[in-house]
Short mmCIF file of C-alpha atoms in Angstrom, two decimals:
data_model
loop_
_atom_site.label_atom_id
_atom_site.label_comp_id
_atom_site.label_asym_id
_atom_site.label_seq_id
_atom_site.Cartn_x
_atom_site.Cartn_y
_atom_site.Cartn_z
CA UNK A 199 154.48 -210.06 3.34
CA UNK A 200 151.17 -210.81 2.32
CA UNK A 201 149.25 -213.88 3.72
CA UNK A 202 145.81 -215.61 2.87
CA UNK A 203 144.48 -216.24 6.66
CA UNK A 204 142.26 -218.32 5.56
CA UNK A 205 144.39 -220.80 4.02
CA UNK A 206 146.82 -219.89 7.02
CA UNK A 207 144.50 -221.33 9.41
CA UNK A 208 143.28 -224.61 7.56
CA UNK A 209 146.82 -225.37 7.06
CA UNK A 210 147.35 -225.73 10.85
CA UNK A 211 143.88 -227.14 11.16
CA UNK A 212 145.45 -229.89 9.24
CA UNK A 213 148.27 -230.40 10.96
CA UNK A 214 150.40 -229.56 8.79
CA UNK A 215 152.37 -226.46 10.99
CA UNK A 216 152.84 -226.24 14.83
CA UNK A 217 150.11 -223.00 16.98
CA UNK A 218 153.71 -221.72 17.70
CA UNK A 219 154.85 -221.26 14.41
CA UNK A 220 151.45 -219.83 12.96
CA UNK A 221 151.15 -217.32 15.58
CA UNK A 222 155.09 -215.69 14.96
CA UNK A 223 154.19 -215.80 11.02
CA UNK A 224 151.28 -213.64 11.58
CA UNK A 225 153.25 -211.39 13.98
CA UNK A 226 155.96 -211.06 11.80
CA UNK A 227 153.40 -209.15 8.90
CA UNK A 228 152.72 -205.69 8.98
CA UNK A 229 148.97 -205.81 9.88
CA UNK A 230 147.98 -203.96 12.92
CA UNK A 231 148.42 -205.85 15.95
CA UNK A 232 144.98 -205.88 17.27
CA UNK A 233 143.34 -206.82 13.41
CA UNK A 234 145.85 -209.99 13.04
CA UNK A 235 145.35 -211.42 16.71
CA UNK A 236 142.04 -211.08 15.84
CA UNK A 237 141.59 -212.72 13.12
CA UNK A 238 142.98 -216.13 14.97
CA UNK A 239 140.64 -215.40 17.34
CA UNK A 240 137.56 -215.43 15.45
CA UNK A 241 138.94 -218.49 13.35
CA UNK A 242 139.09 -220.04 16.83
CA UNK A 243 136.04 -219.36 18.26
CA UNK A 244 134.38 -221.10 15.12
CA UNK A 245 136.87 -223.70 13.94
CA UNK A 246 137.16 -226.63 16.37
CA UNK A 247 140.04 -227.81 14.31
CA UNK A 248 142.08 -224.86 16.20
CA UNK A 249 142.49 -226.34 20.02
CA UNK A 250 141.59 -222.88 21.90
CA UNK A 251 143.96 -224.20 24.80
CA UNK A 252 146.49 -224.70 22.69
CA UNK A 253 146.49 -220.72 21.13
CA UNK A 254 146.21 -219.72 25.16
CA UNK A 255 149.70 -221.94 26.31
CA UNK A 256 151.35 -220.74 23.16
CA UNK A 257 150.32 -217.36 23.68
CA UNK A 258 151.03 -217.73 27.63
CA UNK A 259 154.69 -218.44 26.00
CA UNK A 260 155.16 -215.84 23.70
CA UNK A 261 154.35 -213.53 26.74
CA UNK A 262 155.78 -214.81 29.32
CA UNK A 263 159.02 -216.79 28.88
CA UNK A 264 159.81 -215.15 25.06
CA UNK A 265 158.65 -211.39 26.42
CA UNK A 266 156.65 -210.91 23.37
CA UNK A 267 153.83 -208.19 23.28
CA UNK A 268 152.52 -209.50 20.65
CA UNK A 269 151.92 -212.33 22.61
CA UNK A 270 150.47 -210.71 25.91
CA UNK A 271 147.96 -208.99 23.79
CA UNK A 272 147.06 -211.85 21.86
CA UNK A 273 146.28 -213.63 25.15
CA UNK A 274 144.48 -210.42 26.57
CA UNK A 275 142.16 -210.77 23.61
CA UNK A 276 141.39 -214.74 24.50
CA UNK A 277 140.69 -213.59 28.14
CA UNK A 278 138.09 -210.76 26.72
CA UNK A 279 136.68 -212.31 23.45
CA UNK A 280 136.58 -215.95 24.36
CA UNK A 281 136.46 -216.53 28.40
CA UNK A 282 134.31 -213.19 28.90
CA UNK A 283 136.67 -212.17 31.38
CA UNK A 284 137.74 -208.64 30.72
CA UNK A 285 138.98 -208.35 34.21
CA UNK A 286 141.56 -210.45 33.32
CA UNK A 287 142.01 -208.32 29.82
CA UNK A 288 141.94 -205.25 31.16
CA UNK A 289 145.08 -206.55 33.69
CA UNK A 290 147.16 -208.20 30.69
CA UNK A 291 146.23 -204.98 28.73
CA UNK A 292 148.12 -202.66 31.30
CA UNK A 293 151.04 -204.97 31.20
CA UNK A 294 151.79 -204.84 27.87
CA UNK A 295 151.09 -201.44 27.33
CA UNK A 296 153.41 -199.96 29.99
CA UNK A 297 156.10 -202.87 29.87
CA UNK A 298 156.27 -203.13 26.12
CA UNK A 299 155.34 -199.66 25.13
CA UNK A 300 152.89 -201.57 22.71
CA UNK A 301 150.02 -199.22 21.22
CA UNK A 302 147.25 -201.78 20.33
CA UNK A 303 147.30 -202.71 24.32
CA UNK A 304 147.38 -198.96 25.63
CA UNK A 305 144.51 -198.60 22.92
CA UNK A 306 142.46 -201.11 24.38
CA UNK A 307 142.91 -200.16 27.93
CA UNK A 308 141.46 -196.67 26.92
CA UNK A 309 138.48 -198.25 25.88
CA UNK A 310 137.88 -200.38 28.97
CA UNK A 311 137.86 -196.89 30.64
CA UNK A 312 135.51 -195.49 27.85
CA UNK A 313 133.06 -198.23 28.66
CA UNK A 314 133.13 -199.33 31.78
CA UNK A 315 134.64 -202.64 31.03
CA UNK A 316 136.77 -205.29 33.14
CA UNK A 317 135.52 -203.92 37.12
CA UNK A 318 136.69 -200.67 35.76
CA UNK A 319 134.87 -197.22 35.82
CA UNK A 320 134.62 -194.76 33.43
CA UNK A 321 137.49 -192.57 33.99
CA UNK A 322 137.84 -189.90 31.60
CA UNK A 323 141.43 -188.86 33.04
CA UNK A 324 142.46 -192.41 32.21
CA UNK A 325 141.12 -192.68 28.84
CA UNK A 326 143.26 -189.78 27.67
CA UNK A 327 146.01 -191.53 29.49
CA UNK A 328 146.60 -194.74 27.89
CA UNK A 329 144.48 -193.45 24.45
CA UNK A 330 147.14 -190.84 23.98
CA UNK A 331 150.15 -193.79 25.18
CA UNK A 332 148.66 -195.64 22.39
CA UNK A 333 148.49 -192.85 19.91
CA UNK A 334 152.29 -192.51 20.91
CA UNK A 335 153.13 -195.93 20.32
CA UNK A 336 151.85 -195.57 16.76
CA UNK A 337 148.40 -197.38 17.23
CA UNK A 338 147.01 -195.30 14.79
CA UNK A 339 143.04 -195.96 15.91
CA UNK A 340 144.17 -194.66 19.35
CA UNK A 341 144.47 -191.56 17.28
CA UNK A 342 141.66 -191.23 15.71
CA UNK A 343 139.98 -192.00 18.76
CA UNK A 344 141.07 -188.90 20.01
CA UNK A 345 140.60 -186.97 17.36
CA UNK A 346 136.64 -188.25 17.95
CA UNK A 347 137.27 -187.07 21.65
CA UNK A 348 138.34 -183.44 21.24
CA UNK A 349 136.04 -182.86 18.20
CA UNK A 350 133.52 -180.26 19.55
CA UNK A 351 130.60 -181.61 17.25
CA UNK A 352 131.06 -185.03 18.95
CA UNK A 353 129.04 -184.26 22.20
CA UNK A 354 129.19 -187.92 23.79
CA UNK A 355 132.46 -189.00 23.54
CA UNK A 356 133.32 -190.60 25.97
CA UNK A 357 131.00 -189.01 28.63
CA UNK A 358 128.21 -186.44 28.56
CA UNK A 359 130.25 -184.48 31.16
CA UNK A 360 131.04 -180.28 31.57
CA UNK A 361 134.21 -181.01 32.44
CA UNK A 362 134.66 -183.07 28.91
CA UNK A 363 132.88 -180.77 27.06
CA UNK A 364 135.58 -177.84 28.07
CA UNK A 365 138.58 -179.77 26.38
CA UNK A 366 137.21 -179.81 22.84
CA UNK A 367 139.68 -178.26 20.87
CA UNK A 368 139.07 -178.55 16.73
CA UNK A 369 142.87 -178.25 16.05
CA UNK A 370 143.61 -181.28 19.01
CA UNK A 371 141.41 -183.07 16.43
CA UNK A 372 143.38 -182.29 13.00
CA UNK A 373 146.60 -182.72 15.26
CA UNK A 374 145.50 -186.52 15.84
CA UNK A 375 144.14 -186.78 12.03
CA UNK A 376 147.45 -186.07 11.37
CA UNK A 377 148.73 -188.56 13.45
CA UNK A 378 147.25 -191.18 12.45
CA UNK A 379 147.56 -190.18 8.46
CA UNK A 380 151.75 -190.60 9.57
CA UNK A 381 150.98 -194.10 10.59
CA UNK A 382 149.03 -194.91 6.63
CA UNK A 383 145.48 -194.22 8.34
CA UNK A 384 143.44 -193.36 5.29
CA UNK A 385 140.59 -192.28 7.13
CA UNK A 386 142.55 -189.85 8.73
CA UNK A 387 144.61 -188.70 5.89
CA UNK A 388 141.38 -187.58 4.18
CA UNK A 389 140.32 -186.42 7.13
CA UNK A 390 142.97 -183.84 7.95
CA UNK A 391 143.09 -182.87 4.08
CA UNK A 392 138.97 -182.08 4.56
CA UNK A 393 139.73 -180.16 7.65
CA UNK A 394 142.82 -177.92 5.68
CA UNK A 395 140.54 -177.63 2.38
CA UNK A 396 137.24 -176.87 3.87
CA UNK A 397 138.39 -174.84 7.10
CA UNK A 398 135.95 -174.54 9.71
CA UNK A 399 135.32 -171.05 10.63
CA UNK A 400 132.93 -171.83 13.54
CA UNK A 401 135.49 -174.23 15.07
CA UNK A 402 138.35 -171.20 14.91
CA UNK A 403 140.59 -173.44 12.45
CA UNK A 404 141.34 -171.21 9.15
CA UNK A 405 141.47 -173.35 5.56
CA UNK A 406 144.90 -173.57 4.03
CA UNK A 407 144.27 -175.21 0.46
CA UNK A 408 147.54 -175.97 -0.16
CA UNK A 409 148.39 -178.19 2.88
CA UNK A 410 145.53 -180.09 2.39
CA UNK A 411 146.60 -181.65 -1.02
CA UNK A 412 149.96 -183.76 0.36
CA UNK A 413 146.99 -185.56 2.79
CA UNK A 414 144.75 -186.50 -0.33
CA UNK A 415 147.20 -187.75 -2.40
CA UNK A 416 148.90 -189.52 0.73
CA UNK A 417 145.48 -191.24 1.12
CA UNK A 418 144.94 -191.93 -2.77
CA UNK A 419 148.29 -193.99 -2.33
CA UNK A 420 146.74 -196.03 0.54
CA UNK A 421 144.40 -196.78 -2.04
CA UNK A 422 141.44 -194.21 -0.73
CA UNK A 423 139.30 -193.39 -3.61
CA UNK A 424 137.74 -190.13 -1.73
CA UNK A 425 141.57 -189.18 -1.35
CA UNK A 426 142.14 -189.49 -5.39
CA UNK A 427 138.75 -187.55 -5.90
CA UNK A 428 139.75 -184.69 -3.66
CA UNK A 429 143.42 -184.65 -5.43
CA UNK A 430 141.74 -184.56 -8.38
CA UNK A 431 139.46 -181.60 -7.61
CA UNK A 432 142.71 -179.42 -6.46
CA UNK A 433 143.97 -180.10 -9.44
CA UNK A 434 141.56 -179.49 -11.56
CA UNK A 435 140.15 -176.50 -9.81
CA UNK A 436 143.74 -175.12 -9.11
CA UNK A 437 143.11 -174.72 -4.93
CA UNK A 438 145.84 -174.33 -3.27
CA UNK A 439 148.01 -175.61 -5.96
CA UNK A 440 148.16 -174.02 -9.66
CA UNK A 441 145.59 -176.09 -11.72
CA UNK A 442 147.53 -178.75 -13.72
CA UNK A 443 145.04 -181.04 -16.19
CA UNK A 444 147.31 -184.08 -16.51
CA UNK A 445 147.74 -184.20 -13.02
CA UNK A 446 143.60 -183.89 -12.56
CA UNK A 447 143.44 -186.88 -15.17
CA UNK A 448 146.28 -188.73 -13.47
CA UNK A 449 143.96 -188.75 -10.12
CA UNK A 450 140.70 -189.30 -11.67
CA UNK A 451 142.17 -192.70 -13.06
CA UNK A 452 143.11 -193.51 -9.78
CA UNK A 453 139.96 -193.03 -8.11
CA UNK A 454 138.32 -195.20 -11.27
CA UNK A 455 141.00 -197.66 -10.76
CA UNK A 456 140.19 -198.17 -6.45
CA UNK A 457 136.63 -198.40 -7.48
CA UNK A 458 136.77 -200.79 -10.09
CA UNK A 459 138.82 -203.29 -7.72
CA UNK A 460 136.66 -202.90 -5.12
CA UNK A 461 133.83 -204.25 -7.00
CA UNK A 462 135.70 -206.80 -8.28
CA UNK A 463 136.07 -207.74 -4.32
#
């Protein structure tokens, strides 16, 4: 399902569709969690014909009489973004990440630890905690998050701690590119592809060529130019895979293709 929020939105700022209704359209699209709740958001905080009281009871429902995470995180969001009370978040976050199993929260809550948010210290024994629950419950910036965290050339994430600095691991951080490339991350599709084509020798993590290529062309797919372009050179250069011209052109037009619609954009 694909949706035009903005025309979403003015339709119930005319009237013409009950909060309820809106809110279990846009949860009912495949858009990650936290991105779609957001989006109301924003369109709330700047739209006074959306009744922010109204999105809060309706959200208050979805959460707590229809059990719906989607609805607990939504709310969690109003508390945070709108009321300035990440307190309150960081509560409603916990909820729905250990009742509902839902990733988006867990992410979150991982963050609140990262920065000290909502009365809540930085904990860096909690932020692996509920960073790697979201990871699990295929929040797929959890993941990369993570793969930020162990990467040993990312020296201040989270905290400029020894104790942090001994758990960088270079293949923790392909393991989580990987994970979030399962979930249709492009980012980390091309960024697990880099890691198998380049290799990193000082990091203890040999190249493998050919493993690198499925990554590319899975990112190419999600319509990653960078992920065409790298298909393309494997291909054309042969690494890892025997060199196959039709297949280099095939990827080159793809990568011409992403570009040219995103300037359309």
């Amino acid at each position: 399902m694909v949706f035009n929020w903005k025309l979403l939105l003015l339709d119930y700022s005319g009237a013409k569709r009950p909060l309820l209704g809106i809110l279990e359209i846009i949860s009912a699209t495949h858009a990650e969690s936290h991105f779609r709740h957001e989006l109301v958001i924003m369109a709330a905080s700047s739209n006074p014909g959306i009744p922010v009281d109204e999105m809060k009871m309706t959200n208050r429902i979805m959460c707590f009489q229809r059990k719906q995470a989607d609805g607990c995180f939504a709310l969690g969001n109003m508390f945070s973004q709108i009321d300035d009370r990440g307190d309150k978040a960081a509560k409603l976050y916990q909820h729905t990440c250990e009742t509902y199993n839902h990733g988006p929260s867990c992410f979150y809550l991982s963050n609140y630890f990262f920065f000290a948010r909502g009365e809540l210290r930085k904990d860096t024994k909690k932020f692996l905690e509920y960073a790697k629950k979201g990871c699990q419950y295929q929040c797929a910036g959890a993941c990369m998050l993570l793969a930020a965290f162990f990467h040993p050339a990312h020296t201040r994430i989270p905290f400029r701690d020894d104790s942090d600095m001994k758990m960088k691991d270079f293949s923790k951080t392909v393991d989580y590119y990987e994970k979030a490339c399962q979930m249709n991350n492009s980012e980390g599709c091309v960024k697990a592809g880099s890691a198998y084509l380049y290799g990193a020798t000082n990091l203890n993590f040999d190249k493998n060529e050919a493993k690198a290529l499925p990554y590319f062309i899975k990112a190419c797919e999600n319509g990653e130019g960078l992920g065409c372009a790298l298909a393309y050179r494997q291909y054309k250069d042969g690494l890892g895979v025997q060199a196959d011209q039709k297949l280099a052109e095939l990827y080159s037009a793809k990568y011409e293709n992403i570009n040219r619609e995103k300037k359309r954009q």
